């Protein structure tokens, strides 16, 4: 599966593209006009709220020592945000009609950062944990952070960092190739990889790449469906595709071999509130018509995508069911100052994936 990067819209550093400003009141309050859904929104903290939040987070230690205790403290701290701001974040995770991606601006940052890890993380000499508090605090407002043994060794906080050996891979270690539009899916023995996968991702920026070129793109299933011809949409809603398991799983468990799902549609759900699932590690169409529909889907994702070049103090809330995301190429220098994001996987509730929980940690799943 591939997509032409030059089909992507131009992207602004902090949302100056009119599609990413969130200027329409409907885009920031959760309401939507009758005609066009607001699939991108922007949530900004005041300087006072940022500073108060940062001061409280700076007092806390490493969250992994007692993660449930840490999540409780983050909830207490984030509850002090202004009610309007807090409701915007909460509503993002609550409702079907809200935006599929939200840019949260003016967040607190660590006073000092060590070098960007060269091995994909985690960082072992970070002197403070404000970034982790921001990431997990936002995650706790929209759901429950979860870990997966085959993704970053089950850590709840994922360091998303370019790694020299993975520069050309379709993974979060890549930099030299366009990371295709995809969902973060989960291998499952039931044959469906879109059931136990995260409902949300949170991406927080600690350090931008040297040139500030890397952009994260998000294409919402509502915008995608509206742009497709009816016959193409019907094909994409048919079980004519098999998803390859995530690269982290196939490398670790299957020696790099494909591990394909049962035949599934790529778009599902109601016409008004569709869902989409695409694997970054490969989609196998089962007919020539399905191949043509997949090619068209790739084109449309690029055409309707919202794009953001994340900077320190910014985070993206991404609905992993309402849409798919991608990342453009950038130059990694492996000099300790490369791009550094942190990511969480978030489930609205952990109850429905309880069959996957490990005995060692109730937030970590196989």
mmCIF file of C-alpha atoms in Angstrom:
data_model
loop_
_atom_site.group_PDB
_atom_site.id
_atom_site.type_symbol
_atom_site.label_atom_id
_atom_site.label_comp_id
_atom_site.label_asym_id
_atom_site.label_seq_id
_atom_site.Cartn_x
_atom_site.Cartn_y
_atom_site.Cartn_z
ATOM 1 C CA UNK A 1 0.000 0.000 0.000
ATOM 2 C CA UNK A 2 1.383 3.425 -0.912
ATOM 3 C CA UNK A 3 0.240 6.989 -1.321
ATOM 4 C CA UNK A 4 1.704 9.906 -3.225
ATOM 5 C CA UNK A 5 2.872 12.543 -0.764
ATOM 6 C CA UNK A 6 2.429 15.293 -3.357
ATOM 7 C CA UNK A 7 -1.322 14.729 -3.225
ATOM 8 C CA UNK A 8 -1.379 16.014 0.332
ATOM 9 C CA UNK A 9 -2.636 19.519 1.109
ATOM 10 C CA UNK A 10 -0.251 22.205 2.181
ATOM 11 C CA UNK A 11 0.100 22.271 5.924
ATOM 12 C CA UNK A 12 0.704 25.078 8.374
ATOM 13 C CA UNK A 13 2.975 24.934 11.406
ATOM 14 C CA UNK A 14 0.275 25.764 13.930
ATOM 15 C CA UNK A 15 -2.952 25.435 12.023
ATOM 16 C CA UNK A 16 -2.933 28.581 9.862
ATOM 17 C CA UNK A 17 -4.660 26.632 7.109
ATOM 18 C CA UNK A 18 -8.323 27.766 7.386
ATOM 19 C CA UNK A 19 -9.330 24.122 7.723
ATOM 20 C CA UNK A 20 -7.235 23.840 10.884
ATOM 21 C CA UNK A 21 -7.991 27.075 12.702
ATOM 22 C CA UNK A 22 -11.156 25.914 14.432
ATOM 23 C CA UNK A 23 -12.614 29.398 13.977
ATOM 24 C CA UNK A 24 -16.164 28.172 13.413
ATOM 25 C CA UNK A 25 -17.823 28.078 16.852
ATOM 26 C CA UNK A 26 -19.204 24.669 15.984
ATOM 27 C CA UNK A 27 -15.669 23.358 15.682
ATOM 28 C CA UNK A 28 -14.817 24.218 19.274
ATOM 29 C CA UNK A 29 -18.076 23.580 21.090
ATOM 30 C CA UNK A 30 -18.952 20.146 19.763
ATOM 31 C CA UNK A 31 -21.940 21.304 17.698
ATOM 32 C CA UNK A 32 -21.857 20.907 13.923
ATOM 33 C CA UNK A 33 -23.559 22.671 11.048
ATOM 34 C CA UNK A 34 -26.167 20.608 9.220
ATOM 35 C CA UNK A 35 -24.159 20.532 5.984
ATOM 36 C CA UNK A 36 -20.485 19.860 6.745
ATOM 37 C CA UNK A 37 -19.151 18.035 9.813
ATOM 38 C CA UNK A 38 -16.339 19.797 11.650
ATOM 39 C CA UNK A 39 -13.709 17.086 11.654
ATOM 40 C CA UNK A 40 -10.829 19.211 13.030
ATOM 41 C CA UNK A 41 -10.867 21.371 16.142
ATOM 42 C CA UNK A 42 -8.356 23.363 18.139
ATOM 43 C CA UNK A 43 -8.208 23.722 21.925
ATOM 44 C CA UNK A 44 -5.970 26.368 23.454
ATOM 45 C CA UNK A 45 -4.843 26.905 27.038
ATOM 46 C CA UNK A 46 -4.327 30.389 28.400
ATOM 47 C CA UNK A 47 -0.847 31.260 29.645
ATOM 48 C CA UNK A 48 -2.150 31.226 33.201
ATOM 49 C CA UNK A 49 -3.723 27.782 32.809
ATOM 50 C CA UNK A 50 -0.526 26.501 31.162
ATOM 51 C CA UNK A 51 1.697 27.788 33.951
ATOM 52 C CA UNK A 52 -0.527 26.480 36.744
ATOM 53 C CA UNK A 53 -0.763 23.077 35.075
ATOM 54 C CA UNK A 54 2.993 22.930 34.497
ATOM 55 C CA UNK A 55 3.862 23.852 38.081
ATOM 56 C CA UNK A 56 1.698 21.062 39.469
ATOM 57 C CA UNK A 57 2.952 18.459 36.991
ATOM 58 C CA UNK A 58 6.578 19.387 37.744
ATOM 59 C CA UNK A 59 6.056 18.303 41.356
ATOM 60 C CA UNK A 60 5.265 14.723 40.344
ATOM 61 C CA UNK A 61 7.776 11.955 39.755
ATOM 62 C CA UNK A 62 7.984 9.276 37.099
ATOM 63 C CA UNK A 63 4.431 8.029 36.467
ATOM 64 C CA UNK A 64 5.285 4.365 35.933
ATOM 65 C CA UNK A 65 6.204 3.807 39.582
ATOM 66 C CA UNK A 66 2.491 3.567 40.436
ATOM 67 C CA UNK A 67 0.566 4.280 37.279
ATOM 68 C CA UNK A 68 -2.949 4.156 38.714
ATOM 69 C CA UNK A 69 -1.945 6.526 41.505
ATOM 70 C CA UNK A 70 -0.355 8.801 38.903
ATOM 71 C CA UNK A 71 -3.500 8.747 36.759
ATOM 72 C CA UNK A 72 -5.534 9.800 39.805
ATOM 73 C CA UNK A 73 -3.188 12.733 40.466
ATOM 74 C CA UNK A 74 -3.310 13.800 36.805
ATOM 75 C CA UNK A 75 -7.097 13.769 36.950
ATOM 76 C CA UNK A 76 -7.028 16.013 40.003
ATOM 77 C CA UNK A 77 -4.616 18.417 38.320
ATOM 78 C CA UNK A 78 -6.363 18.595 34.934
ATOM 79 C CA UNK A 79 -9.707 19.106 36.685
ATOM 80 C CA UNK A 80 -8.361 22.554 37.566
ATOM 81 C CA UNK A 81 -8.453 23.678 33.932
ATOM 82 C CA UNK A 82 -11.093 26.270 33.006
ATOM 83 C CA UNK A 83 -14.465 24.539 32.613
ATOM 84 C CA UNK A 84 -14.805 25.418 28.916
ATOM 85 C CA UNK A 85 -11.387 24.010 28.070
ATOM 86 C CA UNK A 86 -11.975 20.910 30.156
ATOM 87 C CA UNK A 87 -15.331 20.273 28.510
ATOM 88 C CA UNK A 88 -13.819 20.562 25.018
ATOM 89 C CA UNK A 89 -11.332 17.810 25.850
ATOM 90 C CA UNK A 90 -13.926 15.630 27.566
ATOM 91 C CA UNK A 91 -16.412 16.038 24.721
ATOM 92 C CA UNK A 92 -13.783 14.968 22.201
ATOM 93 C CA UNK A 93 -13.889 11.500 23.746
ATOM 94 C CA UNK A 94 -17.612 11.413 24.496
ATOM 95 C CA UNK A 95 -19.617 12.081 21.371
ATOM 96 C CA UNK A 96 -20.029 10.686 17.867
ATOM 97 C CA UNK A 97 -20.501 14.088 16.229
ATOM 98 C CA UNK A 98 -17.341 15.775 17.512
ATOM 99 C CA UNK A 99 -14.159 16.278 15.505
ATOM 100 C CA UNK A 100 -11.940 13.298 14.818
ATOM 101 C CA UNK A 101 -8.736 15.199 15.580
ATOM 102 C CA UNK A 102 -7.993 18.047 17.983
ATOM 103 C CA UNK A 103 -4.867 20.180 18.257
ATOM 104 C CA UNK A 104 -4.251 21.180 21.882
ATOM 105 C CA UNK A 105 -2.098 24.326 22.086
ATOM 106 C CA UNK A 106 0.019 26.082 24.706
ATOM 107 C CA UNK A 107 0.677 23.091 26.939
ATOM 108 C CA UNK A 108 3.449 23.116 29.573
ATOM 109 C CA UNK A 109 6.826 21.597 28.696
ATOM 110 C CA UNK A 110 9.808 20.270 30.625
ATOM 111 C CA UNK A 111 12.264 22.994 31.570
ATOM 112 C CA UNK A 112 15.159 20.890 30.285
ATOM 113 C CA UNK A 113 15.242 17.967 27.883
ATOM 114 C CA UNK A 114 18.021 15.398 27.537
ATOM 115 C CA UNK A 115 19.125 14.226 24.115
ATOM 116 C CA UNK A 116 16.550 12.482 21.979
ATOM 117 C CA UNK A 117 17.089 8.738 22.524
ATOM 118 C CA UNK A 118 18.708 7.005 19.561
ATOM 119 C CA UNK A 119 17.168 3.564 20.094
ATOM 120 C CA UNK A 120 13.451 4.340 20.011
ATOM 121 C CA UNK A 121 13.247 5.008 23.755
ATOM 122 C CA UNK A 122 12.337 5.119 26.494
ATOM 123 C CA UNK A 123 14.612 7.886 27.743
ATOM 124 C CA UNK A 124 16.597 6.791 30.792
ATOM 125 C CA UNK A 125 17.928 10.133 32.044
ATOM 126 C CA UNK A 126 14.973 12.501 31.850
ATOM 127 C CA UNK A 127 15.196 14.816 34.902
ATOM 128 C CA UNK A 128 11.512 15.787 34.983
ATOM 129 C CA UNK A 129 8.224 14.331 33.780
ATOM 130 C CA UNK A 130 6.036 17.242 32.751
ATOM 131 C CA UNK A 131 5.679 15.860 29.206
ATOM 132 C CA UNK A 132 4.563 12.491 30.525
ATOM 133 C CA UNK A 133 2.073 14.234 32.796
ATOM 134 C CA UNK A 134 0.649 16.197 29.867
ATOM 135 C CA UNK A 135 0.366 13.055 27.744
ATOM 136 C CA UNK A 136 -1.213 10.854 30.397
ATOM 137 C CA UNK A 137 -3.370 13.634 31.801
ATOM 138 C CA UNK A 138 -4.941 14.294 28.403
ATOM 139 C CA UNK A 139 -5.303 10.544 27.874
ATOM 140 C CA UNK A 140 -7.131 10.155 31.181
ATOM 141 C CA UNK A 141 -9.715 12.760 30.181
ATOM 142 C CA UNK A 142 -10.764 10.847 27.064
ATOM 143 C CA UNK A 143 -10.321 7.272 28.293
ATOM 144 C CA UNK A 144 -7.826 4.829 29.789
ATOM 145 C CA UNK A 145 -4.224 4.507 28.558
ATOM 146 C CA UNK A 146 -3.246 0.940 27.715
ATOM 147 C CA UNK A 147 -0.069 -0.912 26.815
ATOM 148 C CA UNK A 148 0.511 -3.755 24.355
ATOM 149 C CA UNK A 149 3.368 -6.200 24.810
ATOM 150 C CA UNK A 150 4.311 -6.180 21.125
ATOM 151 C CA UNK A 151 4.330 -2.368 20.906
ATOM 152 C CA UNK A 152 7.160 -0.609 22.758
ATOM 153 C CA UNK A 153 7.422 -3.602 25.150
ATOM 154 C CA UNK A 154 4.116 -2.787 26.799
ATOM 155 C CA UNK A 155 5.055 0.721 27.963
ATOM 156 C CA UNK A 156 2.131 3.099 28.363
ATOM 157 C CA UNK A 157 4.205 6.055 27.128
ATOM 158 C CA UNK A 158 5.621 5.434 23.653
ATOM 159 C CA UNK A 159 8.622 7.481 22.535
ATOM 160 C CA UNK A 160 8.167 8.116 18.815
ATOM 161 C CA UNK A 161 11.671 8.737 17.553
ATOM 162 C CA UNK A 162 13.559 8.178 14.277
ATOM 163 C CA UNK A 163 15.858 5.163 14.480
ATOM 164 C CA UNK A 164 18.648 4.706 11.948
ATOM 165 C CA UNK A 165 17.851 1.088 11.176
ATOM 166 C CA UNK A 166 14.171 1.826 10.670
ATOM 167 C CA UNK A 167 14.470 4.962 8.547
ATOM 168 C CA UNK A 168 12.674 3.461 5.533
ATOM 169 C CA UNK A 169 10.104 1.354 7.369
ATOM 170 C CA UNK A 170 6.367 1.853 7.675
ATOM 171 C CA UNK A 171 6.726 2.288 11.432
ATOM 172 C CA UNK A 172 7.114 5.074 13.972
ATOM 173 C CA UNK A 173 10.901 4.644 13.639
ATOM 174 C CA UNK A 174 10.815 5.846 10.027
ATOM 175 C CA UNK A 175 11.757 9.218 8.564
ATOM 176 C CA UNK A 176 12.848 8.757 4.940
ATOM 177 C CA UNK A 177 9.541 7.415 3.606
ATOM 178 C CA UNK A 178 6.009 8.698 3.804
ATOM 179 C CA UNK A 179 4.191 6.837 6.578
ATOM 180 C CA UNK A 180 0.989 5.806 4.834
ATOM 181 C CA UNK A 181 -2.464 6.708 6.069
ATOM 182 C CA UNK A 182 -3.312 4.068 8.642
ATOM 183 C CA UNK A 183 -5.045 3.168 11.852
ATOM 184 C CA UNK A 184 -3.160 1.810 14.830
ATOM 185 C CA UNK A 185 -4.530 -1.727 14.775
ATOM 186 C CA UNK A 186 -3.988 -4.739 17.029
ATOM 187 C CA UNK A 187 -3.322 -8.343 16.105
ATOM 188 C CA UNK A 188 -5.968 -10.594 17.615
ATOM 189 C CA UNK A 189 -6.426 -14.352 17.285
ATOM 190 C CA UNK A 190 -10.134 -13.774 16.572
ATOM 191 C CA UNK A 191 -9.060 -12.617 13.099
ATOM 192 C CA UNK A 192 -10.213 -9.010 13.494
ATOM 193 C CA UNK A 193 -7.561 -6.358 14.086
ATOM 194 C CA UNK A 194 -10.000 -3.454 14.444
ATOM 195 C CA UNK A 195 -11.744 -4.656 17.614
ATOM 196 C CA UNK A 196 -9.131 -4.467 20.398
ATOM 197 C CA UNK A 197 -7.251 -1.557 18.830
ATOM 198 C CA UNK A 198 -7.061 1.827 20.580
ATOM 199 C CA UNK A 199 -10.072 4.102 20.383
ATOM 200 C CA UNK A 200 -7.767 7.127 20.569
ATOM 201 C CA UNK A 201 -4.147 8.127 20.243
ATOM 202 C CA UNK A 202 -2.546 11.099 21.928
ATOM 203 C CA UNK A 203 0.599 12.506 20.288
ATOM 204 C CA UNK A 204 2.590 15.119 22.213
ATOM 205 C CA UNK A 205 5.627 16.969 20.882
ATOM 206 C CA UNK A 206 8.755 17.286 23.004
ATOM 207 C CA UNK A 207 11.087 18.300 20.164
ATOM 208 C CA UNK A 208 10.440 19.091 16.494
ATOM 209 C CA UNK A 209 12.696 17.834 13.706
ATOM 210 C CA UNK A 210 15.611 20.069 12.689
ATOM 211 C CA UNK A 211 13.901 21.664 9.683
ATOM 212 C CA UNK A 212 10.430 21.656 11.190
ATOM 213 C CA UNK A 213 9.241 19.722 8.148
ATOM 214 C CA UNK A 214 7.539 16.642 9.620
ATOM 215 C CA UNK A 215 3.765 16.898 9.426
ATOM 216 C CA UNK A 216 1.072 14.659 10.849
ATOM 217 C CA UNK A 217 -1.999 14.319 8.623
ATOM 218 C CA UNK A 218 -5.459 13.119 9.600
ATOM 219 C CA UNK A 219 -8.233 12.074 7.217
ATOM 220 C CA UNK A 220 -11.679 11.668 8.746
ATOM 221 C CA UNK A 221 -13.971 8.876 7.541
ATOM 222 C CA UNK A 222 -16.814 11.392 7.207
ATOM 223 C CA UNK A 223 -14.798 13.542 4.799
ATOM 224 C CA UNK A 224 -13.468 10.473 3.002
ATOM 225 C CA UNK A 225 -16.929 8.968 2.497
ATOM 226 C CA UNK A 226 -18.336 12.247 1.209
ATOM 227 C CA UNK A 227 -15.571 12.469 -1.410
ATOM 228 C CA UNK A 228 -15.956 8.928 -2.768
ATOM 229 C CA UNK A 229 -18.196 7.791 -5.598
ATOM 230 C CA UNK A 230 -21.084 5.610 -4.326
ATOM 231 C CA UNK A 231 -19.826 2.484 -6.071
ATOM 232 C CA UNK A 232 -16.319 2.923 -4.636
ATOM 233 C CA UNK A 233 -17.717 3.468 -1.164
ATOM 234 C CA UNK A 234 -19.855 0.335 -1.519
ATOM 235 C CA UNK A 235 -16.751 -1.706 -2.371
ATOM 236 C CA UNK A 236 -14.834 -0.293 0.590
ATOM 237 C CA UNK A 237 -17.777 -1.238 2.815
ATOM 238 C CA UNK A 238 -17.605 -4.850 1.621
ATOM 239 C CA UNK A 239 -15.419 -7.597 3.253
ATOM 240 C CA UNK A 240 -12.958 -7.632 0.361
ATOM 241 C CA UNK A 241 -9.744 -6.729 2.203
ATOM 242 C CA UNK A 242 -7.331 -8.411 4.564
ATOM 243 C CA UNK A 243 -5.212 -6.339 6.942
ATOM 244 C CA UNK A 244 -1.648 -7.305 7.748
ATOM 245 C CA UNK A 245 -0.834 -7.303 11.455
ATOM 246 C CA UNK A 246 1.273 -4.387 12.764
ATOM 247 C CA UNK A 247 4.967 -4.510 11.887
ATOM 248 C CA UNK A 248 5.869 -4.632 15.572
ATOM 249 C CA UNK A 249 3.896 -7.892 15.832
ATOM 250 C CA UNK A 250 5.032 -9.531 12.604
ATOM 251 C CA UNK A 251 8.711 -8.824 13.350
ATOM 252 C CA UNK A 252 8.565 -10.000 16.934
ATOM 253 C CA UNK A 253 6.254 -13.010 16.575
ATOM 254 C CA UNK A 254 6.162 -14.081 12.921
ATOM 255 C CA UNK A 255 9.724 -13.431 11.782
ATOM 256 C CA UNK A 256 8.568 -10.734 9.391
ATOM 257 C CA UNK A 257 5.960 -12.878 7.616
ATOM 258 C CA UNK A 258 2.493 -11.549 6.864
ATOM 259 C CA UNK A 259 -0.186 -12.313 9.447
ATOM 260 C CA UNK A 260 -3.427 -11.427 7.714
ATOM 261 C CA UNK A 261 -6.843 -10.752 9.178
ATOM 262 C CA UNK A 262 -10.030 -12.381 8.013
ATOM 263 C CA UNK A 263 -11.695 -10.526 5.105
ATOM 264 C CA UNK A 264 -13.035 -7.203 6.383
ATOM 265 C CA UNK A 265 -14.399 -3.931 5.031
ATOM 266 C CA UNK A 266 -12.199 -0.855 5.349
ATOM 267 C CA UNK A 267 -15.146 1.452 6.049
ATOM 268 C CA UNK A 268 -17.984 0.416 8.320
ATOM 269 C CA UNK A 269 -20.627 1.876 10.617
ATOM 270 C CA UNK A 270 -23.531 4.143 9.762
ATOM 271 C CA UNK A 271 -23.521 6.494 6.804
ATOM 272 C CA UNK A 272 -23.620 9.498 9.133
ATOM 273 C CA UNK A 273 -20.925 8.278 11.522
ATOM 274 C CA UNK A 274 -18.625 5.896 9.617
ATOM 275 C CA UNK A 275 -15.525 4.160 10.948
ATOM 276 C CA UNK A 276 -12.376 3.280 9.044
ATOM 277 C CA UNK A 277 -9.515 0.825 9.624
ATOM 278 C CA UNK A 278 -6.381 0.577 7.455
ATOM 279 C CA UNK A 279 -3.162 -1.188 8.416
ATOM 280 C CA UNK A 280 0.139 0.575 7.808
ATOM 281 C CA UNK A 281 1.882 -2.759 7.307
ATOM 282 C CA UNK A 282 -0.187 -3.693 4.265
ATOM 283 C CA UNK A 283 -3.727 -4.126 2.983
ATOM 284 C CA UNK A 284 -4.438 -7.068 0.668
ATOM 285 C CA UNK A 285 -7.448 -6.474 -1.633
ATOM 286 C CA UNK A 286 -9.136 -9.688 -2.728
ATOM 287 C CA UNK A 287 -10.446 -8.556 -6.139
ATOM 288 C CA UNK A 288 -9.407 -6.177 -8.886
ATOM 289 C CA UNK A 289 -12.337 -3.950 -7.974
ATOM 290 C CA UNK A 290 -11.163 -3.863 -4.377
ATOM 291 C CA UNK A 291 -7.661 -2.915 -5.566
ATOM 292 C CA UNK A 292 -9.068 -0.004 -7.573
ATOM 293 C CA UNK A 293 -11.166 1.116 -4.617
ATOM 294 C CA UNK A 294 -8.124 0.974 -2.325
ATOM 295 C CA UNK A 295 -6.110 3.074 -4.761
ATOM 296 C CA UNK A 296 -8.905 5.645 -4.879
ATOM 297 C CA UNK A 297 -9.128 5.618 -1.077
ATOM 298 C CA UNK A 298 -5.442 6.470 -0.854
ATOM 299 C CA UNK A 299 -5.920 9.442 -3.175
ATOM 300 C CA UNK A 300 -8.930 10.747 -1.270
ATOM 301 C CA UNK A 301 -7.191 10.475 2.108
ATOM 302 C CA UNK A 302 -4.521 12.844 0.834
ATOM 303 C CA UNK A 303 -7.057 15.229 -0.641
ATOM 304 C CA UNK A 304 -9.232 15.651 2.472
ATOM 305 C CA UNK A 305 -6.560 15.423 5.181
ATOM 306 C CA UNK A 306 -5.940 18.030 7.850
ATOM 307 C CA UNK A 307 -2.247 18.583 8.546
ATOM 308 C CA UNK A 308 -0.248 19.900 11.485
ATOM 309 C CA UNK A 309 3.486 20.336 12.064
ATOM 310 C CA UNK A 310 3.652 19.720 15.793
ATOM 311 C CA UNK A 311 5.802 21.932 17.970
ATOM 312 C CA UNK A 312 6.747 21.626 21.663
ATOM 313 C CA UNK A 313 3.755 22.534 23.791
ATOM 314 C CA UNK A 314 1.305 21.009 21.313
ATOM 315 C CA UNK A 315 -0.505 17.680 21.315
ATOM 316 C CA UNK A 316 -2.880 15.941 18.947
ATOM 317 C CA UNK A 317 -5.900 14.014 20.152
ATOM 318 C CA UNK A 318 -6.696 11.486 17.417
ATOM 319 C CA UNK A 319 -9.821 9.374 17.169
ATOM 320 C CA UNK A 320 -8.461 6.063 15.865
ATOM 321 C CA UNK A 321 -11.883 4.893 14.668
ATOM 322 C CA UNK A 322 -13.251 8.030 13.037
ATOM 323 C CA UNK A 323 -10.187 8.512 10.832
ATOM 324 C CA UNK A 324 -6.691 7.535 9.714
ATOM 325 C CA UNK A 325 -3.403 9.382 10.107
ATOM 326 C CA UNK A 326 -0.087 9.669 8.289
ATOM 327 C CA UNK A 327 3.327 11.344 8.580
ATOM 328 C CA UNK A 328 5.435 13.083 5.958
ATOM 329 C CA UNK A 329 9.156 12.526 5.448
ATOM 330 C CA UNK A 330 11.795 14.491 7.322
ATOM 331 C CA UNK A 331 15.562 14.453 7.750
ATOM 332 C CA UNK A 332 16.892 12.642 10.801
ATOM 333 C CA UNK A 333 20.469 13.435 11.854
ATOM 334 C CA UNK A 334 20.780 11.042 14.818
ATOM 335 C CA UNK A 335 22.578 13.751 16.759
ATOM 336 C CA UNK A 336 20.506 13.828 19.933
ATOM 337 C CA UNK A 337 18.310 16.674 18.662
ATOM 338 C CA UNK A 338 15.983 14.741 16.372
ATOM 339 C CA UNK A 339 12.208 14.819 16.418
ATOM 340 C CA UNK A 340 10.754 13.418 19.642
ATOM 341 C CA UNK A 341 7.087 12.750 20.178
ATOM 342 C CA UNK A 342 5.402 10.781 22.909
ATOM 343 C CA UNK A 343 2.286 8.709 22.262
ATOM 344 C CA UNK A 344 -0.353 6.841 24.206
ATOM 345 C CA UNK A 345 -2.890 4.228 23.170
ATOM 346 C CA UNK A 346 -6.229 4.984 24.805
ATOM 347 C CA UNK A 347 -9.376 2.881 25.175
ATOM 348 C CA UNK A 348 -12.616 4.506 26.197
ATOM 349 C CA UNK A 349 -12.931 1.535 28.570
ATOM 350 C CA UNK A 350 -10.618 -1.409 29.250
ATOM 351 C CA UNK A 351 -13.536 -3.697 30.082
ATOM 352 C CA UNK A 352 -14.247 -4.837 26.521
ATOM 353 C CA UNK A 353 -10.626 -5.993 26.032
ATOM 354 C CA UNK A 354 -10.320 -7.691 29.394
ATOM 355 C CA UNK A 355 -9.694 -11.060 27.663
ATOM 356 C CA UNK A 356 -6.307 -9.707 26.543
ATOM 357 C CA UNK A 357 -5.048 -8.382 29.869
ATOM 358 C CA UNK A 358 -1.758 -9.721 31.218
ATOM 359 C CA UNK A 359 -1.387 -11.060 34.735
ATOM 360 C CA UNK A 360 1.559 -8.762 35.414
ATOM 361 C CA UNK A 361 -0.162 -5.453 34.714
ATOM 362 C CA UNK A 362 -3.870 -4.787 34.306
ATOM 363 C CA UNK A 363 -3.201 -1.921 31.874
ATOM 364 C CA UNK A 364 -0.931 -4.008 29.625
ATOM 365 C CA UNK A 365 -2.385 -6.423 27.073
ATOM 366 C CA UNK A 366 -0.898 -9.119 24.870
#
